[in-house]
C-alpha positions as YAML, in Angstrom:
chain: A
units: angstrom
residues:
- id: 1
  name: MET
  ca: [120.01, -22.17, -74.32]
- id: 2
  name: GLN
  ca: [121.78, -18.95, -75.29]
- id: 3
  name: PHE
  ca: [124.70, -18.93, -77.71]
- id: 4
  name: SER
  ca: [127.65, -16.72, -78.49]
- id: 5
  name: GLY
  ca: [129.89, -16.71, -81.58]
- id: 6
  name: ASN
  ca: [133.21, -18.46, -81.95]
- id: 7
  name: GLU
  ca: [136.42, -16.49, -82.13]
- id: 8
  name: LEU
  ca: [137.37, -15.64, -85.71]
- id: 9
  name: VAL
  ca: [139.37, -18.26, -87.64]
- id: 10
  name: VAL
  ca: [142.13, -16.50, -89.57]
- id: 11
  name: ALA
  ca: [143.82, -19.35, -91.48]
- id: 12
  name: VAL
  ca: [143.97, -23.12, -91.97]
- id: 13
  name: PHE
  ca: [147.11, -25.03, -92.93]
- id: 14
  name: VAL
  ca: [148.80, -28.38, -93.43]
- id: 15
  name: THR
  ca: [152.32, -29.01, -92.12]
- id: 16
  name: ALA
  ca: [154.39, -31.92, -93.42]
- id: 17
  name: PHE
  ca: [157.77, -33.42, -92.55]
- id: 18
  name: ASP
  ca: [160.09, -33.73, -95.54]
- id: 19
  name: MET
  ca: [163.09, -36.03, -95.18]
- id: 20
  name: LYS
  ca: [165.36, -33.47, -96.88]
- id: 21
  name: LYS
  ca: [163.80, -30.12, -95.89]
- id: 22
  name: GLY
  ca: [162.41, -30.94, -92.46]
- id: 23
  name: ASN
  ca: [159.17, -29.29, -91.27]
- id: 24
  name: MET
  ca: [157.42, -27.30, -93.99]
- id: 25
  name: ILE
  ca: [154.06, -25.68, -94.70]
- id: 26
  name: GLU
  ca: [152.57, -27.92, -97.39]
- id: 27
  name: TRP
  ca: [149.41, -25.85, -97.93]
- id: 28
  name: ASN
  ca: [147.57, -22.94, -96.36]
- id: 29
  name: TYR
  ca: [144.46, -20.86, -96.93]
- id: 30
  name: PRO
  ca: [143.91, -18.01, -97.50]
- id: 31
  name: ALA
  ca: [147.03, -16.65, -99.12]
- id: 32
  name: GLY
  ca: [148.77, -13.67, -97.55]
- id: 33
  name: VAL
  ca: [148.66, -14.75, -93.90]
- id: 34
  name: ASN
  ca: [152.13, -14.75, -92.32]
- id: 35
  name: LEU
  ca: [152.88, -18.33, -91.22]
- id: 36
  name: ASP
  ca: [156.63, -18.02, -90.69]
- id: 37
  name: GLY
  ca: [157.56, -20.42, -87.90]
- id: 38
  name: VAL
  ca: [154.18, -22.16, -87.73]
- id: 39
  name: GLU
  ca: [155.75, -25.28, -89.24]
- id: 40
  name: PHE
  ca: [157.83, -25.74, -86.07]
- id: 41
  name: ASN
  ca: [155.04, -24.92, -83.61]
- id: 42
  name: SER
  ca: [152.45, -27.14, -85.27]
- id: 43
  name: MET
  ca: [154.74, -30.19, -85.40]
- id: 44
  name: VAL
  ca: [156.67, -30.19, -82.14]
- id: 45
  name: SER
  ca: [160.23, -31.26, -81.52]
- id: 46
  name: GLY
  ca: [160.23, -34.99, -80.83]
- id: 47
  name: ALA
  ca: [156.91, -35.65, -82.57]
- id: 48
  name: HIS
  ca: [158.52, -38.48, -84.55]
- id: 49
  name: THR
  ca: [158.57, -40.57, -81.35]
- id: 50
  name: ILE
  ca: [154.77, -40.77, -81.08]
- id: 51
  name: SER
  ca: [151.89, -41.62, -83.42]
- id: 52
  name: LYS
  ca: [149.34, -38.90, -82.57]
- id: 53
  name: ASP
  ca: [149.16, -35.62, -80.64]
- id: 54
  name: PHE
  ca: [147.74, -32.11, -80.62]
- id: 55
  name: VAL
  ca: [149.30, -28.78, -79.66]
- id: 56
  name: TYR
  ca: [148.23, -25.25, -78.75]
- id: 57
  name: PHE
  ca: [150.61, -22.42, -79.63]
- id: 58
  name: LYS
  ca: [150.80, -18.67, -80.10]
- id: 59
  name: HIS
  ca: [151.81, -17.07, -83.39]
- id: 60
  name: ASN
  ca: [152.35, -13.31, -83.22]
- id: 61
  name: GLN
  ca: [148.99, -12.10, -81.82]
- id: 62
  name: LEU
  ca: [147.08, -15.20, -82.94]
- id: 63
  name: PHE
  ca: [146.52, -18.59, -81.30]
- id: 64
  name: GLY
  ca: [146.82, -21.92, -83.03]
- id: 65
  name: LEU
  ca: [145.68, -25.50, -82.62]
- id: 66
  name: SER
  ca: [147.22, -28.29, -84.66]
- id: 67
  name: CYS
  ca: [146.58, -32.05, -84.73]
- id: 68
  name: PHE
  ca: [149.45, -34.37, -85.61]
- id: 69
  name: GLU
  ca: [149.52, -37.96, -86.81]
- id: 70
  name: LYS
  ca: [152.15, -40.38, -88.13]
- id: 71
  name: ILE
  ca: [151.60, -43.52, -90.19]
- id: 72
  name: ALA
  ca: [153.80, -46.15, -91.81]
- id: 73
  name: VAL
  ca: [153.92, -46.11, -95.61]
- id: 74
  name: ALA
  ca: [155.52, -48.36, -98.24]
- id: 75
  name: ASN
  ca: [157.50, -45.52, -99.76]
- id: 76
  name: GLU
  ca: [161.29, -45.43, -99.84]
- id: 77
  name: ALA
  ca: [161.37, -41.68, -100.54]
- id: 78
  name: GLU
  ca: [159.60, -41.10, -97.20]
- id: 79
  name: ARG
  ca: [161.70, -43.82, -95.50]
- id: 80
  name: GLY
  ca: [158.59, -45.71, -94.54]
- id: 81
  name: VAL
  ca: [157.04, -42.92, -92.44]
- id: 82
  name: ARG
  ca: [154.64, -40.08, -93.24]
- id: 83
  name: MET
  ca: [153.98, -37.29, -90.69]
- id: 84
  name: LYS
  ca: [151.57, -34.40, -91.01]
- id: 85
  name: SER
  ca: [149.77, -31.82, -88.90]
- id: 86
  name: VAL
  ca: [146.56, -30.01, -89.77]
- id: 87
  name: GLY
  ca: [145.78, -26.83, -87.90]
- id: 88
  name: LEU
  ca: [144.28, -23.38, -87.81]
- id: 89
  name: LEU
  ca: [144.93, -19.92, -86.39]
- id: 90
  name: ALA
  ca: [142.31, -17.89, -84.53]
- id: 91
  name: VAL
  ca: [142.14, -14.56, -82.71]
- id: 92
  name: GLY
  ca: [141.75, -16.28, -79.30]
- id: 93
  name: TYR
  ca: [142.27, -19.65, -77.64]
- id: 94
  name: SER
  ca: [139.10, -20.23, -75.61]
- id: 95
  name: ASP
  ca: [137.20, -21.78, -78.51]
- id: 96
  name: LEU
  ca: [140.04, -23.69, -80.20]
- id: 97
  name: HIS
  ca: [138.92, -27.01, -78.73]
- id: 98
  name: THR
  ca: [135.69, -26.83, -80.77]
- id: 99
  name: HIS
  ca: [137.80, -27.43, -83.90]
- id: 100
  name: GLN
  ca: [139.87, -30.33, -82.56]
- id: 101
  name: GLU
  ca: [137.71, -33.22, -83.75]
- id: 102
  name: PHE
  ca: [137.60, -31.85, -87.31]
- id: 103
  name: LEU
  ca: [141.37, -31.25, -87.38]
- id: 104
  name: GLN
  ca: [142.06, -34.77, -86.13]
- id: 105
  name: ARG
  ca: [139.97, -36.25, -88.95]
- id: 106
  name: GLN
  ca: [141.70, -34.03, -91.49]
- id: 107
  name: ALA
  ca: [145.16, -35.07, -90.27]
- id: 108
  name: ARG
  ca: [144.29, -38.70, -91.01]
- id: 109
  name: LYS
  ca: [142.77, -37.73, -94.37]
- id: 110
  name: GLN
  ca: [145.90, -35.80, -95.41]
- id: 111
  name: LEU
  ca: [148.03, -38.84, -94.58]
- id: 112
  name: GLU
  ca: [145.86, -41.30, -96.50]
- id: 113
  name: SER
  ca: [144.81, -39.04, -99.41]
- id: 114
  name: PRO
  ca: [147.45, -36.27, -99.75]
- id: 115
  name: GLY
  ca: [146.66, -33.20, -101.79]
- id: 116
  name: ASP
  ca: [142.90, -32.88, -101.29]
- id: 117
  name: TYR
  ca: [142.39, -29.64, -99.34]
- id: 118
  name: SER
  ca: [138.77, -28.93, -100.34]
- id: 119
  name: SER
  ca: [137.32, -29.85, -96.92]
- id: 120
  name: LEU
  ca: [139.74, -27.50, -95.17]
- id: 121
  name: GLU
  ca: [138.90, -24.63, -97.50]
- id: 122
  name: GLU
  ca: [135.17, -25.23, -97.04]
- id: 123
  name: TYR
  ca: [135.59, -25.35, -93.26]
- id: 124
  name: PHE
  ca: [137.41, -22.03, -93.27]
- id: 125
  name: CYS
  ca: [134.79, -20.36, -95.47]
- id: 126
  name: HIS
  ca: [131.98, -21.69, -93.26]
- id: 127
  name: HIS
  ca: [133.55, -20.12, -90.19]
- id: 128
  name: GLN
  ca: [133.79, -16.79, -91.97]
- id: 129
  name: SER
  ca: [130.19, -16.63, -93.20]
- id: 130
  name: SER
  ca: [128.45, -18.18, -90.20]
- id: 131
  name: ARG
  ca: [129.93, -18.30, -86.73]
- id: 132
  name: HIS
  ca: [129.44, -21.74, -85.18]
- id: 133
  name: PRO
  ca: [127.50, -21.31, -81.90]
- id: 134
  name: VAL
  ca: [128.90, -22.45, -78.55]
- id: 135
  name: PRO
  ca: [127.06, -22.53, -75.21]
- id: 136
  name: ARG
  ca: [127.29, -19.38, -73.11]
- id: 137
  name: PRO
  ca: [128.88, -19.99, -69.69]
- id: 138
  name: LEU
  ca: [126.63, -20.55, -66.71]
- id: 139
  name: SER
  ca: [125.64, -17.51, -64.65]
- id: 140
  name: GLY
  ca: [128.47, -16.42, -62.40]
- id: 141
  name: THR
  ca: [131.20, -17.85, -64.65]
- id: 142
  name: GLU
  ca: [131.13, -15.29, -67.47]
- id: 143
  name: SER
  ca: [134.73, -14.26, -66.74]
- id: 144
  name: LEU
  ca: [135.95, -17.86, -66.77]
- id: 145
  name: PRO
  ca: [137.62, -19.05, -69.99]
- id: 146
  name: SER
  ca: [135.76, -21.83, -71.79]
- id: 147
  name: MET
  ca: [137.00, -25.26, -70.65]
- id: 148
  name: ASN
  ca: [137.34, -28.36, -72.77]
- id: 149
  name: ILE
  ca: [136.04, -31.62, -71.33]
- id: 150
  name: SER
  ca: [138.09, -33.91, -73.56]
- id: 151
  name: HIS
  ca: [138.66, -36.97, -71.37]
- id: 152
  name: PRO
  ca: [136.86, -38.81, -68.55]
- id: 153
  name: ALA
  ca: [138.59, -36.90, -65.74]
- id: 154
  name: GLY
  ca: [137.95, -33.43, -67.21]
- id: 155
  name: CYS
  ca: [140.62, -30.86, -67.99]
- id: 156
  name: PHE
  ca: [140.66, -28.90, -64.73]
- id: 157
  name: THR
  ca: [139.90, -31.93, -62.58]
- id: 158
  name: GLN
  ca: [142.84, -33.86, -64.02]
- id: 159
  name: PHE
  ca: [145.06, -30.82, -63.49]
- id: 160
  name: LEU
  ca: [144.05, -30.72, -59.83]
- id: 161
  name: GLN
  ca: [144.63, -34.43, -59.34]
- id: 162
  name: TYR
  ca: [147.98, -34.40, -61.12]
- id: 163
  name: PHE
  ca: [149.59, -31.66, -59.01]
- id: 164
  name: GLY
  ca: [147.84, -32.35, -55.71]
- id: 165
  name: VAL
  ca: [148.56, -29.75, -53.03]
- id: 166
  name: ASN
  ca: [151.11, -28.14, -55.36]
- id: 167
  name: ILE
  ca: [148.13, -26.71, -57.23]
- id: 168
  name: PHE
  ca: [148.33, -23.90, -54.66]
- id: 169
  name: VAL
  ca: [152.00, -23.33, -55.47]
- id: 170
  name: LEU
  ca: [151.01, -22.83, -59.11]
- id: 171
  name: TRP
  ca: [148.12, -20.64, -57.97]
- id: 172
  name: LYS
  ca: [150.47, -18.31, -56.09]
- id: 173
  name: LEU
  ca: [152.92, -18.20, -59.00]
- id: 174
  name: ALA
  ca: [150.09, -17.34, -61.40]
- id: 175
  name: LEU
  ca: [148.84, -14.51, -59.17]
- id: 176
  name: LEU
  ca: [152.43, -13.22, -58.92]
- id: 177
  name: LYS
  ca: [152.55, -13.24, -62.76]
- id: 178
  name: LYS
  ca: [155.75, -15.28, -62.84]
- id: 179
  name: ARG
  ca: [157.35, -16.76, -65.95]
- id: 180
  name: ILE
  ca: [156.27, -20.40, -65.73]
- id: 181
  name: LEU
  ca: [157.63, -23.03, -68.13]
- id: 182
  name: PHE
  ca: [156.28, -26.59, -68.22]
- id: 183
  name: PHE
  ca: [158.47, -29.33, -69.70]
- id: 184
  name: SER
  ca: [157.49, -32.76, -70.96]
- id: 185
  name: PRO
  ca: [158.58, -35.02, -73.79]
- id: 186
  name: PRO
  ca: [155.83, -35.65, -76.38]
- id: 187
  name: PRO
  ca: [152.88, -35.97, -76.30]
- id: 188
  name: ILE
  ca: [152.49, -32.28, -75.44]
- id: 189
  name: GLY
  ca: [148.71, -31.84, -75.80]
- id: 190
  name: VAL
  ca: [147.87, -32.55, -72.16]
- id: 191
  name: VAL
  ca: [150.67, -30.18, -71.09]
- id: 192
  name: CYS
  ca: [149.05, -27.42, -73.15]
- id: 193
  name: TYR
  ca: [145.99, -27.99, -70.96]
- id: 194
  name: ARG
  ca: [148.20, -27.42, -67.91]
- id: 195
  name: VAL
  ca: [149.16, -24.04, -69.34]
- id: 196
  name: TYR
  ca: [145.46, -23.33, -69.90]
- id: 197
  name: CYS
  ca: [144.48, -24.34, -66.37]
- id: 198
  name: THR
  ca: [147.34, -22.43, -64.73]
- id: 199
  name: CYS
  ca: [146.06, -19.26, -66.37]
- id: 200
  name: LEU
  ca: [142.56, -20.15, -65.18]
- id: 201
  name: LEU
  ca: [143.80, -20.19, -61.57]
- id: 202
  name: GLY
  ca: [144.15, -16.39, -61.60]
- id: 203
  name: SER
  ca: [140.55, -15.60, -62.56]
- id: 204
  name: HIS
  ca: [138.60, -13.21, -60.32]
- id: 205
  name: GLY
  ca: [135.21, -11.51, -60.51]
- id: 206
  name: LEU
  ca: [135.98, -8.08, -59.05]
- id: 207
  name: GLN
  ca: [135.41, -4.76, -60.78]
- id: 208
  name: LEU
  ca: [138.87, -3.61, -59.73]
- id: 209
  name: ASP
  ca: [141.88, -2.73, -61.83]
- id: 210
  name: ILE
  ca: [143.70, -5.98, -61.02]
- id: 211
  name: ASP
  ca: [145.22, -7.68, -64.05]
- id: 212
  name: THR
  ca: [145.90, -11.39, -63.45]
- id: 213
  name: ASN
  ca: [146.44, -12.28, -67.11]
- id: 214
  name: CYS
  ca: [149.38, -14.70, -67.27]
- id: 215
  name: ASP
  ca: [149.93, -14.24, -71.04]
- id: 216
  name: PRO
  ca: [149.67, -17.90, -72.17]
- id: 217
  name: GLN
  ca: [152.16, -18.81, -74.89]
- id: 218
  name: PHE
  ca: [151.39, -22.55, -74.91]
- id: 219
  name: TYR
  ca: [154.00, -24.55, -76.88]
- id: 220
  name: ILE
  ca: [157.35, -22.87, -77.52]
- id: 221
  name: ASN
  ca: [160.63, -23.99, -79.09]
- id: 222
  name: VAL
  ca: [164.16, -22.58, -79.33]
- id: 223
  name: ALA
  ca: [163.11, -20.36, -82.23]
- id: 224
  name: GLY
  ca: [161.02, -18.34, -79.76]
- id: 225
  name: ILE
  ca: [163.82, -17.58, -77.30]
- id: 226
  name: SER
  ca: [164.28, -14.00, -78.48]
- id: 227
  name: GLU
  ca: [160.60, -13.27, -77.76]
- id: 228
  name: LEU
  ca: [160.74, -14.81, -74.29]
- id: 229
  name: GLU
  ca: [163.75, -12.66, -73.40]
- id: 230
  name: ASN
  ca: [161.52, -9.57, -73.52]
- id: 231
  name: MET
  ca: [158.59, -10.98, -71.54]
- id: 232
  name: ASN
  ca: [157.97, -10.26, -67.85]
- id: 233
  name: THR
  ca: [155.21, -12.83, -67.45]
- id: 234
  name: PHE
  ca: [154.08, -15.91, -69.34]
- id: 235
  name: VAL
  ca: [152.95, -19.52, -68.99]
- id: 236
  name: ALA
  ca: [154.29, -21.88, -71.64]
- id: 237
  name: CYS
  ca: [155.31, -25.48, -72.31]
- id: 238
  name: THR
  ca: [158.04, -27.16, -74.33]
- id: 239
  name: THR
  ca: [159.37, -30.56, -75.34]
- id: 240
  name: GLU
  ca: [162.95, -29.23, -75.54]
- id: 241
  name: LYS
  ca: [164.97, -30.03, -72.42]
- id: 242
  name: ILE
  ca: [167.63, -27.45, -73.35]
- id: 243
  name: PHE
  ca: [165.31, -24.77, -71.97]
- id: 244
  name: GLN
  ca: [166.12, -25.96, -68.46]
- id: 245
  name: THR
  ca: [169.64, -24.54, -68.88]
- id: 246
  name: LYS
  ca: [168.27, -21.16, -70.05]
- id: 247
  name: THR
  ca: [167.51, -20.04, -66.49]
- id: 248
  name: GLU
  ca: [167.41, -16.37, -67.46]
- id: 249
  name: LEU
  ca: [164.27, -17.04, -69.53]
- id: 250
  name: TYR
  ca: [161.98, -18.29, -66.76]
- id: 251
  name: ASP
  ca: [161.26, -18.00, -63.04]
- id: 252
  name: VAL
  ca: [159.89, -21.50, -62.53]
- id: 253
  name: PHE
  ca: [160.55, -24.76, -64.40]
- id: 254
  name: VAL
  ca: [157.92, -27.51, -64.08]
- id: 255
  name: ASP
  ca: [159.26, -30.91, -65.15]
- id: 256
  name: ASN
  ca: [156.16, -33.10, -65.00]
- id: 257
  name: GLN
  ca: [155.24, -32.76, -61.28]
- id: 258
  name: ASN
  ca: [158.57, -31.32, -60.11]
- id: 259
  name: ILE
  ca: [158.40, -27.53, -59.61]
- id: 260
  name: THR
  ca: [161.83, -25.84, -59.33]
- id: 261
  name: THR
  ca: [163.41, -22.40, -59.43]
- id: 262
  name: ASN
  ca: [166.92, -20.99, -59.55]
- id: 263
  name: SER
  ca: [165.81, -18.02, -57.43]
- id: 264
  name: THR
  ca: [166.59, -18.50, -53.74]
- id: 265
  name: TYR
  ca: [164.13, -15.67, -52.99]
- id: 266
  name: LEU
  ca: [161.29, -17.57, -54.68]
- id: 267
  name: GLU
  ca: [162.02, -20.94, -53.06]
- id: 268
  name: PRO
  ca: [159.72, -20.39, -50.01]
- id: 269
  name: VAL
  ca: [156.73, -19.88, -52.32]
- id: 270
  name: LEU
  ca: [157.39, -23.31, -53.87]
- id: 271
  name: LYS
  ca: [156.84, -25.08, -50.55]
- id: 272
  name: PRO
  ca: [153.20, -25.86, -49.67]
- id: 273
  name: ASN
  ca: [152.32, -24.84, -46.11]
- id: 274
  name: LEU
  ca: [149.66, -26.03, -43.69]
- id: 275
  name: ALA
  ca: [147.09, -23.57, -45.05]
- id: 276
  name: ASP
  ca: [147.66, -24.96, -48.58]
- id: 277
  name: GLU
  ca: [147.12, -28.51, -47.34]
- id: 278
  name: GLN
  ca: [143.89, -27.50, -45.62]
- id: 279
  name: ARG
  ca: [142.56, -25.78, -48.73]
- id: 280
  name: PHE
  ca: [143.44, -28.81, -50.86]
- id: 281
  name: LYS
  ca: [141.49, -31.03, -48.48]
- id: 282
  name: HIS
  ca: [138.59, -28.57, -48.78]
- id: 283
  name: LEU
  ca: [138.65, -28.86, -52.59]
- id: 284
  name: ASN
  ca: [138.60, -32.64, -52.36]
- id: 285
  name: THR
  ca: [135.69, -32.43, -49.93]
- id: 286
  name: ILE
  ca: [133.76, -30.31, -52.43]
- id: 287
  name: ARG
  ca: [134.36, -32.93, -55.13]
- id: 288
  name: SER
  ca: [133.43, -35.79, -52.79]
- id: 289
  name: ASP
  ca: [130.18, -34.07, -51.86]
- id: 290
  name: HIS
  ca: [129.42, -33.46, -55.53]
- id: 291
  name: PHE
  ca: [130.02, -37.08, -56.54]
- id: 292
  name: VAL
  ca: [128.70, -39.20, -53.69]
- id: 293
  name: SER
  ca: [129.11, -42.43, -55.68]
- id: 294
  name: PHE
  ca: [131.80, -43.90, -57.90]
- id: 295
  name: GLY
  ca: [129.38, -44.84, -60.64]
- id: 296
  name: GLU
  ca: [129.40, -43.56, -64.20]
- id: 297
  name: VAL
  ca: [129.56, -39.76, -64.36]
- id: 298
  name: ARG
  ca: [127.40, -38.02, -66.94]
- id: 299
  name: ASP
  ca: [128.90, -35.29, -69.13]
- id: 300
  name: SER
  ca: [126.66, -32.68, -67.52]
- id: 301
  name: GLN
  ca: [127.92, -33.68, -64.06]
- id: 302
  name: MET
  ca: [131.53, -33.40, -65.19]
- id: 303
  name: VAL
  ca: [130.91, -29.93, -66.61]
- id: 304
  name: ASP
  ca: [129.36, -28.88, -63.31]
- id: 305
  name: ASP
  ca: [132.39, -30.28, -61.46]
- id: 306
  name: GLU
  ca: [134.82, -28.46, -63.72]
- id: 307
  name: LEU
  ca: [133.02, -25.15, -63.39]
- id: 308
  name: GLY
  ca: [132.55, -25.68, -59.67]
- id: 309
  name: LEU
  ca: [136.28, -26.14, -59.11]
- id: 310
  name: ALA
  ca: [137.14, -23.18, -61.31]
- id: 311
  name: ARG
  ca: [134.57, -21.09, -59.47]
- id: 312
  name: CYS
  ca: [136.25, -21.99, -56.16]
- id: 313
  name: PHE
  ca: [139.46, -20.36, -57.35]
- id: 314
  name: GLN
  ca: [137.60, -17.38, -58.76]
- id: 315
  name: GLU
  ca: [135.84, -16.79, -55.45]
- id: 316
  name: MET
  ca: [139.07, -17.37, -53.52]
- id: 317
  name: ASN
  ca: [140.85, -14.75, -55.65]
- id: 318
  name: SER
  ca: [137.96, -12.30, -55.34]
- id: 319
  name: GLN
  ca: [137.98, -12.60, -51.56]
- id: 320
  name: LEU
  ca: [141.77, -12.24, -51.40]
- id: 321
  name: PHE
  ca: [141.95, -9.16, -53.62]
- id: 322
  name: ARG
  ca: [138.94, -7.55, -51.97]
- id: 323
  name: THR
  ca: [140.56, -7.96, -48.55]
- id: 324
  name: MET
  ca: [143.89, -6.61, -49.80]
- id: 325
  name: HIS
  ca: [142.15, -3.67, -51.47]
- id: 326
  name: ASP
  ca: [140.31, -2.86, -48.24]
- id: 327
  name: ALA
  ca: [143.60, -2.93, -46.33]
- id: 328
  name: ALA
  ca: [145.38, -0.81, -48.94]
- id: 329
  name: THR
  ca: [142.66, 1.85, -48.81]
- id: 330
  name: SER
  ca: [142.40, 1.85, -45.02]
- id: 331
  name: GLU
  ca: [143.97, 4.55, -42.85]
- id: 332
  name: ASP
  ca: [146.94, 2.47, -41.68]
- id: 333
  name: HIS
  ca: [147.42, 0.39, -44.88]
- id: 334
  name: VAL
  ca: [147.93, -2.79, -42.84]
- id: 335
  name: LEU
  ca: [146.88, -6.30, -43.85]
- id: 336
  name: THR
  ca: [146.36, -7.75, -40.40]
- id: 337
  name: VAL
  ca: [146.91, -11.31, -39.23]
- id: 338
  name: GLU
  ca: [143.15, -11.65, -38.82]
- id: 339
  name: MET
  ca: [142.64, -10.57, -42.44]
- id: 340
  name: VAL
  ca: [145.19, -13.14, -43.64]
- id: 341
  name: ASP
  ca: [143.45, -15.84, -41.60]
- id: 342
  name: SER
  ca: [140.08, -14.83, -43.04]
- id: 343
  name: VAL
  ca: [141.21, -15.58, -46.61]
- id: 344
  name: GLY
  ca: [142.64, -18.98, -45.66]
- id: 345
  name: LEU
  ca: [146.33, -18.08, -45.87]
- id: 346
  name: ASP
  ca: [149.18, -18.66, -43.43]
- id: 347
  name: PRO
  ca: [150.20, -15.40, -41.66]
- id: 348
  name: VAL
  ca: [153.78, -16.69, -41.39]
- id: 349
  name: GLY
  ca: [154.28, -18.97, -44.39]
- id: 350
  name: ASP
  ca: [152.46, -16.67, -46.83]
- id: 351
  name: LYS
  ca: [153.85, -13.32, -45.66]
- id: 352
  name: GLN
  ca: [156.39, -13.12, -48.48]
- id: 353
  name: PHE
  ca: [153.77, -14.16, -51.04]
- id: 354
  name: LEU
  ca: [151.34, -11.48, -49.86]
- id: 355
  name: THR
  ca: [154.04, -8.80, -49.76]
- id: 356
  name: ASP
  ca: [155.07, -9.62, -53.32]
- id: 357
  name: LEU
  ca: [151.44, -9.84, -54.45]
- id: 358
  name: ALA
  ca: [150.77, -6.33, -53.15]
- id: 359
  name: ARG
  ca: [153.83, -5.04, -54.98]
- id: 360
  name: VAL
  ca: [152.95, -6.77, -58.27]
- id: 361
  name: HIS
  ca: [149.45, -5.27, -58.23]
- id: 362
  name: ASP
  ca: [150.49, -1.82, -56.97]
- id: 363
  name: MET
  ca: [148.73, -2.02, -53.60]
- id: 364
  name: ASN
  ca: [150.09, 0.24, -50.87]
- id: 365
  name: LEU
  ca: [149.94, -2.03, -47.81]
- id: 366
  name: ASN
  ca: [152.09, -3.68, -45.18]
- id: 367
  name: VAL
  ca: [151.57, -7.29, -44.17]
- id: 368
  name: GLN
  ca: [151.46, -7.66, -40.41]
- id: 369
  name: ARG
  ca: [153.66, -10.25, -38.76]
- id: 370
  name: PRO
  ca: [152.11, -12.31, -35.94]
- id: 371
  name: ALA
  ca: [154.80, -10.94, -33.56]
- id: 372
  name: ASP
  ca: [153.64, -7.38, -34.29]
- id: 373
  name: MET
  ca: [150.25, -8.14, -32.72]
- id: 374
  name: PHE
  ca: [151.87, -8.19, -29.27]
- id: 375
  name: SER
  ca: [154.41, -5.38, -29.67]
- id: 376
  name: CYS
  ca: [152.40, -3.21, -27.27]
- id: 377
  name: CYS
  ca: [153.03, -5.75, -24.50]
- id: 378
  name: VAL
  ca: [156.84, -5.69, -24.86]
...
């Protein structure tokens, strides 16, 4: 097996909740790293209502993962409750899940034996002197972000099952580089995975100048509003319901499984059409063929399933963009009804989506209407 190095770990930290001061950075290493605001991202709003969680977040140009836990204590000064998060910052997010088990153990340790940070410091130093190896993706998936298989269903598989046919609504929104905001009360960890998987939907394998990066922000709170105001595209999640009233900050609001928008223009894209339903059935057929029994699934099978599903979207995107590129570089610049059919889209229901997609990615083409096919006979 071949290996590649983990993304660089920049800092480790411990966040605590103080009854008088609120969220605060209790300890961090090394000194000199700007952690302003990390105390609110690493211990999310509403965390006091649950006993354990984890959260992904973005801090300036870095990405963070933090594991939270709460325990009862016989201490009047803490009012019977102690809450802490242990996390780290890295230069990317694809490898953050490799640190999760360690951070979860350290969160419990910091609750039971406060003040001993030696293991955290050693962990940081180890990841500076010797990169921890992770498996290289299978051939054909090099451009796919690394996926975490952290529960029986699998990250991407659970995402698919949770949204059903609306997975193709999220797919279109991701390709259109819309501002997508997921909402859920704590726990927020699984919702961070939804941010991750939504960004994965836009992956393609073409050597064309087509940027489908959705700029994942992961968890955000009201302190980050000023940054969102200047962003044209992002995928994020929050536990703060007040964001729903800030309609100028997002294009689409996803409250659990309910996908809504305040844009009347965008409303048609939020409605699955017949082509979407057919493609969803096709995805389920692929999974059914892969797992012909309902017996116990081995980890290796689940990884294959996850990568297989992700590869379906990568190939779908590659075929779509290749067809659009061919139309844009043709003599008449027309994406014909036959071309739309060939990529599994609805010539009527997806016309607006395709027109907007061409505009977003600077493709000079016109999308043919089915009625235009017979204009010569009128």
